[in-house]
Short mmCIF file of C-alpha atoms and ligand atoms in Angstrom, two decimals:
data_model
loop_
_atom_site.label_atom_id
_atom_site.label_comp_id
_atom_site.label_asym_id
_atom_site.label_seq_id
_atom_site.Cartn_x
_atom_site.Cartn_y
_atom_site.Cartn_z
CA MET A 974 -4.82 -105.62 6.87
CA ALA A 975 -5.41 -103.15 9.64
CA LYS A 976 -3.37 -103.18 13.08
CA CYS A 977 -4.39 -101.84 16.08
CA THR A 978 -2.86 -98.65 17.15
CA TYR A 979 -2.36 -99.76 20.83
CA CYS A 980 -1.27 -103.36 20.89
CA LYS A 981 -0.69 -103.98 17.26
CA CYS A 982 -2.85 -107.01 16.89
CA GLN A 983 -4.31 -107.34 13.62
CA ILE A 984 -7.89 -106.18 13.21
CA SER A 985 -9.50 -108.75 10.56
CA ASP A 986 -12.85 -106.46 9.93
CA GLY A 987 -12.48 -103.45 7.83
CA ARG A 988 -13.53 -100.84 10.58
CA ALA A 989 -12.90 -97.14 10.28
CA LEU A 990 -11.11 -96.93 13.50
CA GLU A 991 -7.82 -99.06 13.75
CA VAL A 992 -8.22 -99.94 17.32
CA CYS A 993 -9.20 -103.50 18.71
CA ASP A 994 -12.13 -104.01 20.74
CA ARG A 995 -10.26 -105.05 23.81
CA CYS A 996 -8.04 -101.75 23.53
CA GLY A 997 -10.90 -99.51 22.39
CA VAL A 998 -13.04 -100.80 25.62
CA ALA A 999 -9.87 -100.33 27.97
CA VAL A 1000 -9.28 -96.52 26.52
CA TRP A 1001 -12.85 -95.22 26.08
CA GLY A 1002 -14.88 -97.67 28.07
CA PRO A 1003 -17.38 -100.03 26.20
CA LYS A 1004 -20.38 -97.36 25.82
CA MET A 1005 -18.26 -94.51 24.50
CA PHE A 1006 -16.14 -97.14 22.34
CA LYS A 1007 -19.35 -98.35 20.76
CA ALA A 1008 -20.59 -94.68 20.13
CA ILE A 1009 -16.92 -93.73 18.43
CA GLN A 1010 -17.07 -96.67 16.25
CA GLY A 1011 -20.65 -95.93 14.96
CA ASN A 1012 -19.62 -92.37 14.17
CA MET A 1013 -16.25 -93.45 12.39
CA ASN A 1014 -18.25 -96.08 10.34
CA GLU A 1015 -20.93 -93.79 9.42
CA ALA A 1016 -18.61 -91.37 8.17
CA GLN A 1017 -16.44 -93.74 6.40
CA ALA A 1018 -19.45 -95.02 4.66
CA LYS A 1019 -20.42 -91.54 3.56
CA GLY A 1020 -16.68 -90.98 2.26
CA ASP A 1021 -17.23 -94.22 0.32
CA LEU A 1022 -20.32 -93.15 -1.45
CA ASP A 1023 -18.41 -89.86 -2.40
CA GLN A 1024 -15.66 -91.74 -4.01
CA GLY A 1025 -17.57 -94.34 -5.73
CA GLY A 1026 -16.58 -97.00 -3.17
CA ASN A 1027 -13.46 -98.89 -2.48
CA GLY A 1028 -14.75 -102.34 -2.03
CA ARG A 1029 -15.13 -102.30 1.79
CA ASP A 1030 -17.66 -104.51 3.13
ZN1 ZN B 770 -5.65 -103.53 20.72
#
């Protein structure tokens, strides 16, 4: 299970960015954090396709 880079809390969902919502918003602000997450998840989804998928989601 992933852990937040900042507060080390556990992140239950399989997000690409290992930062929890609370820290992400604190560091980047809600709008920027959402945009960053969107970009990361998109990149990860593409990578998973290239590798034939690894069971995420
Ligand atoms: Zn955190």
